[in-house]
Amino acid sequence: MMNIAVLVSGGGTNLQALIDAEKNGEIKNGKITCVISSNPNAYALERAKQNNIKTVVLNRKDYDDVHKYSADMRDTLLAEKADLVIYAGFMTILDEQVVKAFPNKMMNVHPALIPSFCGKGFYGLHVHEAVLASGVKLTGATVHFVTEECDGGPIIMQKAVEVKNGDTPEILQRRVMEECEWKILPMAASLFCQGRIKVNGKITEII
Ligand code: GAR
């Protein structure tokens, strides 16, 4: 059974999707053993506590630089014996120390179809604002492995939804979460825990 550590910063609806999937037996060979938050006030922490999952707060605001924060995050993940690390609405970019300790063992859910609307500055509602301003007719979500390049790691899964007339960033965010993120993130976690994601450079293959 693989230990899954989930990194959060906010509301934690993606964490909830993972918890629900685990309860329904949809995460084969994986168990959420720890939730780590960069924000002490994240509602995601309540969701973890309600489900008797261990919580750790590593408050980003307590650190002046990302290097020391990343070192402490790496040490926490190693102490928790994490086999898989999931960024579920985790809003801090960690440096190469963490990536090197967990190569192709960390995955992130991003609320757009990478390589569009991604990289530094594209997070949360900003992504959906940019999607609406651009006039694209399709958007969606991507689950990818985390590398040193922000939102640039090998893509594991993507799912698309339509952008509709009258959408606001909030309405579009909800559609992307419900129809894409909450579905593909648990699926990707389950595939990983079963050893079914093969990575060859930028390309992944489900076996
Ligand atoms: C989600 O839409 C997630 O994809 C996004 O923030 C939201 C967090 O919601 N993540 C990013 O933008 C990271 N670049 P949640 O806390 O309810 O899961």
PDB file of C-alpha atoms and ligand atoms in Angstrom:
ATOM      1  CA  MET A   1       0.000   0.000   0.000  1.00  0.00           C
ATOM      2  CA  MET A   2       1.462   3.363  -1.004  1.00  0.00           C
ATOM      3  CA  ASN A   3       1.483   6.341   1.393  1.00  0.00           C
ATOM      4  CA  ILE A   4      -0.023   9.431  -0.202  1.00  0.00           C
ATOM      5  CA  ALA A   5       0.854  12.891   1.152  1.00  0.00           C
ATOM      6  CA  VAL A   6      -1.435  15.675  -0.079  1.00  0.00           C
ATOM      7  CA  LEU A   7      -0.203  19.291  -0.168  1.00  0.00           C
ATOM      8  CA  VAL A   8      -2.894  21.982   0.152  1.00  0.00           C
ATOM      9  CA  SER A   9      -3.257  25.730   0.611  1.00  0.00           C
ATOM     10  CA  GLY A  10      -6.978  26.507   0.465  1.00  0.00           C
ATOM     11  CA  GLY A  11     -10.465  25.102   0.297  1.00  0.00           C
ATOM     12  CA  GLY A  12      -9.416  21.549  -0.404  1.00  0.00           C
ATOM     13  CA  THR A  13     -12.145  20.386  -2.778  1.00  0.00           C
ATOM     14  CA  ASN A  14      -9.554  18.318  -4.649  1.00  0.00           C
ATOM     15  CA  LEU A  15      -8.448  16.797  -1.345  1.00  0.00           C
ATOM     16  CA  GLN A  16     -12.121  15.967  -0.694  1.00  0.00           C
ATOM     17  CA  ALA A  17     -12.348  14.260  -4.095  1.00  0.00           C
ATOM     18  CA  LEU A  18      -9.319  12.158  -3.144  1.00  0.00           C
ATOM     19  CA  ILE A  19     -10.772  11.294   0.287  1.00  0.00           C
ATOM     20  CA  ASP A  20     -14.115  10.315  -1.280  1.00  0.00           C
ATOM     21  CA  ALA A  21     -12.380   8.211  -3.931  1.00  0.00           C
ATOM     22  CA  GLU A  22     -10.343   6.418  -1.297  1.00  0.00           C
ATOM     23  CA  LYS A  23     -13.517   5.692   0.715  1.00  0.00           C
ATOM     24  CA  ASN A  24     -15.177   4.301  -2.409  1.00  0.00           C
ATOM     25  CA  GLY A  25     -12.237   1.993  -3.088  1.00  0.00           C
ATOM     26  CA  GLU A  26     -11.275   3.956  -6.202  1.00  0.00           C
ATOM     27  CA  ILE A  27      -7.652   4.539  -5.172  1.00  0.00           C
ATOM     28  CA  LYS A  28      -6.264   1.079  -5.559  1.00  0.00           C
ATOM     29  CA  ASN A  29      -3.165   0.332  -3.460  1.00  0.00           C
ATOM     30  CA  GLY A  30      -3.012   3.857  -2.015  1.00  0.00           C
ATOM     31  CA  LYS A  31      -3.921   5.535   1.288  1.00  0.00           C
ATOM     32  CA  ILE A  32      -3.848   9.243   2.223  1.00  0.00           C
ATOM     33  CA  THR A  33      -1.600   9.255   5.272  1.00  0.00           C
ATOM     34  CA  CYS A  34      -0.865  12.947   5.673  1.00  0.00           C
ATOM     35  CA  VAL A  35      -2.140  16.385   4.610  1.00  0.00           C
ATOM     36  CA  ILE A  36       0.377  19.242   4.670  1.00  0.00           C
ATOM     37  CA  SER A  37      -0.795  22.842   4.380  1.00  0.00           C
ATOM     38  CA  SER A  38       1.179  25.985   3.554  1.00  0.00           C
ATOM     39  CA  ASN A  39      -1.631  27.997   5.155  1.00  0.00           C
ATOM     40  CA  PRO A  40      -2.713  27.469   8.775  1.00  0.00           C
ATOM     41  CA  ASN A  41      -6.258  28.670   7.971  1.00  0.00           C
ATOM     42  CA  ALA A  42      -6.883  26.397   4.983  1.00  0.00           C
ATOM     43  CA  TYR A  43     -10.295  24.718   5.156  1.00  0.00           C
ATOM     44  CA  ALA A  44      -8.585  21.673   3.663  1.00  0.00           C
ATOM     45  CA  LEU A  45      -7.145  21.038   7.156  1.00  0.00           C
ATOM     46  CA  GLU A  46     -10.698  20.659   8.538  1.00  0.00           C
ATOM     47  CA  ARG A  47     -11.534  18.180   5.818  1.00  0.00           C
ATOM     48  CA  ALA A  48      -8.507  16.099   6.784  1.00  0.00           C
ATOM     49  CA  LYS A  49      -9.331  16.238  10.506  1.00  0.00           C
ATOM     50  CA  GLN A  50     -12.945  15.220   9.860  1.00  0.00           C
ATOM     51  CA  ASN A  51     -11.558  12.124   8.194  1.00  0.00           C
ATOM     52  CA  ASN A  52      -8.935  11.328  10.842  1.00  0.00           C
ATOM     53  CA  ILE A  53      -6.037  12.098   8.529  1.00  0.00           C
ATOM     54  CA  LYS A  54      -2.852  13.472  10.079  1.00  0.00           C
ATOM     55  CA  THR A  55      -2.274  17.166   9.388  1.00  0.00           C
ATOM     56  CA  VAL A  56       0.921  19.194   9.329  1.00  0.00           C
ATOM     57  CA  VAL A  57       1.144  22.965   8.873  1.00  0.00           C
ATOM     58  CA  LEU A  58       4.269  24.322   7.224  1.00  0.00           C
ATOM     59  CA  ASN A  59       3.335  27.974   7.093  1.00  0.00           C
ATOM     60  CA  ARG A  60       4.959  29.642   4.069  1.00  0.00           C
ATOM     61  CA  LYS A  61       4.742  32.992   5.860  1.00  0.00           C
ATOM     62  CA  ASP A  62       7.125  31.742   8.575  1.00  0.00           C
ATOM     63  CA  TYR A  63       9.935  31.501   5.989  1.00  0.00           C
ATOM     64  CA  ASP A  64      11.868  34.285   4.296  1.00  0.00           C
ATOM     65  CA  ASP A  65      13.068  32.166   1.397  1.00  0.00           C
ATOM     66  CA  VAL A  66      11.799  29.248  -0.644  1.00  0.00           C
ATOM     67  CA  HIS A  67      15.038  27.276  -0.207  1.00  0.00           C
ATOM     68  CA  LYS A  68      14.631  26.720   3.531  1.00  0.00           C
ATOM     69  CA  TYR A  69      10.891  26.138   3.084  1.00  0.00           C
ATOM     70  CA  SER A  70      11.595  23.488   0.440  1.00  0.00           C
ATOM     71  CA  ALA A  71      14.205  21.792   2.660  1.00  0.00           C
ATOM     72  CA  ASP A  72      11.707  21.537   5.516  1.00  0.00           C
ATOM     73  CA  MET A  73       9.007  20.266   3.152  1.00  0.00           C
ATOM     74  CA  ARG A  74      11.368  17.613   1.765  1.00  0.00           C
ATOM     75  CA  ASP A  75      12.316  16.500   5.281  1.00  0.00           C
ATOM     76  CA  THR A  76       8.654  16.352   6.337  1.00  0.00           C
ATOM     77  CA  LEU A  77       7.722  14.261   3.288  1.00  0.00           C
ATOM     78  CA  LEU A  78      10.643  11.895   3.905  1.00  0.00           C
ATOM     79  CA  ALA A  79       9.705  11.569   7.605  1.00  0.00           C
ATOM     80  CA  GLU A  80       6.123  10.745   6.550  1.00  0.00           C
ATOM     81  CA  LYS A  81       7.488   8.074   4.211  1.00  0.00           C
ATOM     82  CA  ALA A  82       5.477   9.478   1.310  1.00  0.00           C
ATOM     83  CA  ASP A  83       5.456   7.280  -1.803  1.00  0.00           C
ATOM     84  CA  LEU A  84       3.302   9.748  -3.747  1.00  0.00           C
ATOM     85  CA  VAL A  85       2.993  13.504  -3.167  1.00  0.00           C
ATOM     86  CA  ILE A  86      -0.089  15.229  -4.580  1.00  0.00           C
ATOM     87  CA  TYR A  87      -0.297  18.995  -5.016  1.00  0.00           C
ATOM     88  CA  ALA A  88      -4.045  19.607  -4.604  1.00  0.00           C
ATOM     89  CA  GLY A  89      -4.505  23.366  -4.796  1.00  0.00           C
ATOM     90  CA  PHE A  90      -1.015  23.882  -3.350  1.00  0.00           C
ATOM     91  CA  MET A  91      -0.029  27.441  -4.171  1.00  0.00           C
ATOM     92  CA  THR A  92       3.693  27.460  -3.344  1.00  0.00           C
ATOM     93  CA  ILE A  93       6.389  26.646  -5.885  1.00  0.00           C
ATOM     94  CA  LEU A  94       9.020  24.408  -4.242  1.00  0.00           C
ATOM     95  CA  ASP A  95      12.625  24.284  -5.428  1.00  0.00           C
ATOM     96  CA  GLU A  96      14.729  21.462  -6.884  1.00  0.00           C
ATOM     97  CA  GLN A  97      15.547  19.923  -3.485  1.00  0.00           C
ATOM     98  CA  VAL A  98      12.018  18.487  -3.277  1.00  0.00           C
ATOM     99  CA  VAL A  99      11.868  17.442  -6.926  1.00  0.00           C
ATOM    100  CA  LYS A 100      15.203  15.612  -6.595  1.00  0.00           C
ATOM    101  CA  ALA A 101      14.008  13.734  -3.495  1.00  0.00           C
ATOM    102  CA  PHE A 102      10.750  12.692  -5.238  1.00  0.00           C
ATOM    103  CA  PRO A 103      11.487  12.333  -8.974  1.00  0.00           C
ATOM    104  CA  ASN A 104       8.278  11.531 -10.884  1.00  0.00           C
ATOM    105  CA  LYS A 105       6.628  10.887  -7.527  1.00  0.00           C
ATOM    106  CA  MET A 106       4.857  14.220  -7.215  1.00  0.00           C
ATOM    107  CA  MET A 107       1.785  15.159  -9.224  1.00  0.00           C
ATOM    108  CA  ASN A 108      -0.068  18.456  -9.556  1.00  0.00           C
ATOM    109  CA  VAL A 109      -3.562  19.262 -10.746  1.00  0.00           C
ATOM    110  CA  HIS A 110      -3.714  22.406 -12.878  1.00  0.00           C
ATOM    111  CA  PRO A 111      -7.037  24.019 -13.862  1.00  0.00           C
ATOM    112  CA  ALA A 112      -6.348  24.380 -17.609  1.00  0.00           C
ATOM    113  CA  LEU A 113      -5.186  22.371 -20.595  1.00  0.00           C
ATOM    114  CA  ILE A 114      -1.382  22.617 -20.348  1.00  0.00           C
ATOM    115  CA  PRO A 115       0.615  24.036 -22.216  1.00  0.00           C
ATOM    116  CA  SER A 116      -2.043  26.786 -22.352  1.00  0.00           C
ATOM    117  CA  PHE A 117      -2.726  29.077 -19.397  1.00  0.00           C
ATOM    118  CA  CYS A 118      -0.002  27.720 -17.150  1.00  0.00           C
ATOM    119  CA  GLY A 119       3.283  28.734 -15.533  1.00  0.00           C
ATOM    120  CA  LYS A 120       4.041  31.437 -13.036  1.00  0.00           C
ATOM    121  CA  GLY A 121       1.043  33.654 -12.183  1.00  0.00           C
ATOM    122  CA  PHE A 122      -1.498  31.174 -13.541  1.00  0.00           C
ATOM    123  CA  TYR A 123      -3.210  29.799 -10.475  1.00  0.00           C
ATOM    124  CA  GLY A 124      -6.723  29.606  -9.067  1.00  0.00           C
ATOM    125  CA  LEU A 125      -9.281  32.017 -10.546  1.00  0.00           C
ATOM    126  CA  HIS A 126      -6.594  33.887 -12.542  1.00  0.00           C
ATOM    127  CA  VAL A 127      -6.437  30.915 -14.884  1.00  0.00           C
ATOM    128  CA  HIS A 128     -10.153  31.061 -15.637  1.00  0.00           C
ATOM    129  CA  GLU A 129     -10.059  34.852 -16.066  1.00  0.00           C
ATOM    130  CA  ALA A 130      -7.318  34.431 -18.670  1.00  0.00           C
ATOM    131  CA  VAL A 131      -9.227  31.634 -20.409  1.00  0.00           C
ATOM    132  CA  LEU A 132     -12.357  33.822 -20.692  1.00  0.00           C
ATOM    133  CA  ALA A 133     -10.364  36.851 -21.892  1.00  0.00           C
ATOM    134  CA  SER A 134      -8.716  34.769 -24.627  1.00  0.00           C
ATOM    135  CA  GLY A 135     -11.944  33.590 -26.244  1.00  0.00           C
ATOM    136  CA  VAL A 136     -11.019  29.893 -26.377  1.00  0.00           C
ATOM    137  CA  LYS A 137     -14.012  27.566 -26.573  1.00  0.00           C
ATOM    138  CA  LEU A 138     -12.488  24.645 -24.686  1.00  0.00           C
ATOM    139  CA  THR A 139     -10.656  24.480 -21.403  1.00  0.00           C
ATOM    140  CA  GLY A 140     -10.186  21.773 -18.783  1.00  0.00           C
ATOM    141  CA  ALA A 141      -7.699  20.357 -16.317  1.00  0.00           C
ATOM    142  CA  THR A 142      -4.345  18.621 -16.417  1.00  0.00           C
ATOM    143  CA  VAL A 143      -2.648  16.259 -13.981  1.00  0.00           C
ATOM    144  CA  HIS A 144       1.115  16.193 -14.502  1.00  0.00           C
ATOM    145  CA  PHE A 145       4.272  15.192 -12.725  1.00  0.00           C
ATOM    146  CA  VAL A 146       6.066  18.008 -10.924  1.00  0.00           C
ATOM    147  CA  THR A 147       9.509  18.949 -12.222  1.00  0.00           C
ATOM    148  CA  GLU A 148      11.680  22.009 -11.706  1.00  0.00           C
ATOM    149  CA  GLU A 149       9.786  23.779 -14.505  1.00  0.00           C
ATOM    150  CA  CYS A 150       6.534  25.275 -13.185  1.00  0.00           C
ATOM    151  CA  ASP A 151       3.613  23.333 -14.775  1.00  0.00           C
ATOM    152  CA  GLY A 152       6.115  21.816 -17.232  1.00  0.00           C
ATOM    153  CA  GLY A 153       6.409  18.189 -16.122  1.00  0.00           C
ATOM    154  CA  PRO A 154       5.188  15.110 -18.018  1.00  0.00           C
ATOM    155  CA  ILE A 155       1.418  15.166 -18.526  1.00  0.00           C
ATOM    156  CA  ILE A 156      -0.437  12.196 -17.034  1.00  0.00           C
ATOM    157  CA  MET A 157      -4.078  13.007 -17.835  1.00  0.00           C
ATOM    158  CA  GLN A 158      -6.201  15.773 -19.289  1.00  0.00           C
ATOM    159  CA  LYS A 159      -9.937  16.347 -19.590  1.00  0.00           C
ATOM    160  CA  ALA A 160     -11.703  19.111 -21.495  1.00  0.00           C
ATOM    161  CA  VAL A 161     -14.950  21.039 -20.976  1.00  0.00           C
ATOM    162  CA  GLU A 162     -16.699  23.720 -23.019  1.00  0.00           C
ATOM    163  CA  VAL A 163     -16.459  27.405 -22.268  1.00  0.00           C
ATOM    164  CA  LYS A 164     -20.030  28.727 -22.485  1.00  0.00           C
ATOM    165  CA  ASN A 165     -21.547  32.138 -23.240  1.00  0.00           C
ATOM    166  CA  GLY A 166     -22.148  34.027 -20.001  1.00  0.00           C
ATOM    167  CA  ASP A 167     -19.514  32.136 -18.010  1.00  0.00           C
ATOM    168  CA  THR A 168     -17.902  34.043 -15.169  1.00  0.00           C
ATOM    169  CA  PRO A 169     -14.499  32.936 -13.814  1.00  0.00           C
ATOM    170  CA  GLU A 170     -16.313  31.409 -10.825  1.00  0.00           C
ATOM    171  CA  ILE A 171     -18.833  29.480 -12.955  1.00  0.00           C
ATOM    172  CA  LEU A 172     -16.083  28.188 -15.225  1.00  0.00           C
ATOM    173  CA  GLN A 173     -13.887  27.223 -12.273  1.00  0.00           C
ATOM    174  CA  ARG A 174     -16.731  25.176 -10.805  1.00  0.00           C
ATOM    175  CA  ARG A 175     -17.335  23.371 -14.143  1.00  0.00           C
ATOM    176  CA  VAL A 176     -13.614  22.606 -14.541  1.00  0.00           C
ATOM    177  CA  MET A 177     -13.421  21.286 -10.977  1.00  0.00           C
ATOM    178  CA  GLU A 178     -16.602  19.166 -11.100  1.00  0.00           C
ATOM    179  CA  GLU A 179     -16.202  17.727 -14.566  1.00  0.00           C
ATOM    180  CA  CYS A 180     -12.412  17.512 -14.779  1.00  0.00           C
ATOM    181  CA  GLU A 181     -10.225  17.977 -11.700  1.00  0.00           C
ATOM    182  CA  TRP A 182     -12.245  15.923  -9.211  1.00  0.00           C
ATOM    183  CA  LYS A 183     -12.346  13.053 -11.725  1.00  0.00           C
ATOM    184  CA  ILE A 184      -8.856  12.893 -13.198  1.00  0.00           C
ATOM    185  CA  LEU A 185      -6.887  13.573 -10.011  1.00  0.00           C
ATOM    186  CA  PRO A 186      -8.143  10.458  -8.139  1.00  0.00           C
ATOM    187  CA  MET A 187      -7.782   8.418 -11.343  1.00  0.00           C
ATOM    188  CA  ALA A 188      -4.167   9.486 -11.780  1.00  0.00           C
ATOM    189  CA  ALA A 189      -3.430   8.777  -8.106  1.00  0.00           C
ATOM    190  CA  SER A 190      -4.868   5.286  -8.425  1.00  0.00           C
ATOM    191  CA  LEU A 191      -2.902   4.534 -11.586  1.00  0.00           C
ATOM    192  CA  PHE A 192       0.297   5.722  -9.909  1.00  0.00           C
ATOM    193  CA  CYS A 193      -0.270   3.575  -6.815  1.00  0.00           C
ATOM    194  CA  GLN A 194      -0.757   0.543  -9.044  1.00  0.00           C
ATOM    195  CA  GLY A 195       2.536   1.270 -10.828  1.00  0.00           C
ATOM    196  CA  ARG A 196       0.706   1.820 -14.102  1.00  0.00           C
ATOM    197  CA  ILE A 197       2.236   5.142 -15.205  1.00  0.00           C
ATOM    198  CA  LYS A 198       5.343   4.703 -17.319  1.00  0.00           C
ATOM    199  CA  VAL A 199       7.437   7.841 -17.912  1.00  0.00           C
ATOM    200  CA  ASN A 200       9.804   8.274 -20.813  1.00  0.00           C
ATOM    201  CA  GLY A 201      11.156  11.837 -20.913  1.00  0.00           C
ATOM    202  CA  LYS A 202       8.171  14.153 -21.441  1.00  0.00           C
ATOM    203  CA  ILE A 203       5.892  11.293 -22.459  1.00  0.00           C
ATOM    204  CA  THR A 204       3.819   9.184 -20.089  1.00  0.00           C
ATOM    205  CA  GLU A 205       2.010   5.988 -20.919  1.00  0.00           C
ATOM    206  CA  ILE A 206      -0.693   4.199 -18.952  1.00  0.00           C
ATOM    207  CA  ILE A 207       0.065   0.502 -18.864  1.00  0.00           C
TER     208      ILE A 207
HETATM  209  C1  GAR B   1      -8.035  24.142  -8.045  1.00  0.00           C
HETATM  210  O1  GAR B   1      -8.779  24.604  -9.138  1.00  0.00           O
HETATM  211  C2  GAR B   1      -6.632  23.761  -8.488  1.00  0.00           C
HETATM  212  O2  GAR B   1      -6.578  23.176  -9.756  1.00  0.00           O
HETATM  213  C3  GAR B   1      -5.984  25.116  -8.498  1.00  0.00           C
HETATM  214  O3  GAR B   1      -6.495  25.793  -7.382  1.00  0.00           O
HETATM  215  C4  GAR B   1      -7.768  25.263  -7.045  1.00  0.00           C
HETATM  216  C5  GAR B   1      -7.731  24.765  -5.618  1.00  0.00           C
HETATM  217  O4  GAR B   1      -8.976  24.330  -5.181  1.00  0.00           O
HETATM  218  N1  GAR B   1      -4.551  24.970  -8.466  1.00  0.00           N
HETATM  219  C6  GAR B   1      -3.731  25.829  -9.055  1.00  0.00           C
HETATM  220  O5  GAR B   1      -4.108  26.811  -9.650  1.00  0.00           O
HETATM  221  C7  GAR B   1      -2.255  25.478  -8.907  1.00  0.00           C
HETATM  222  N2  GAR B   1      -1.507  26.095  -9.956  1.00  0.00           N
HETATM  223  P1  GAR B   1      -9.148  23.342  -3.939  1.00  0.00           P
HETATM  224  O6  GAR B   1      -8.325  23.896  -2.781  1.00  0.00           O
HETATM  225  O7  GAR B   1     -10.632  23.445  -3.635  1.00  0.00           O
HETATM  226  O8  GAR B   1      -8.735  21.969  -4.360  1.00  0.00           O
END
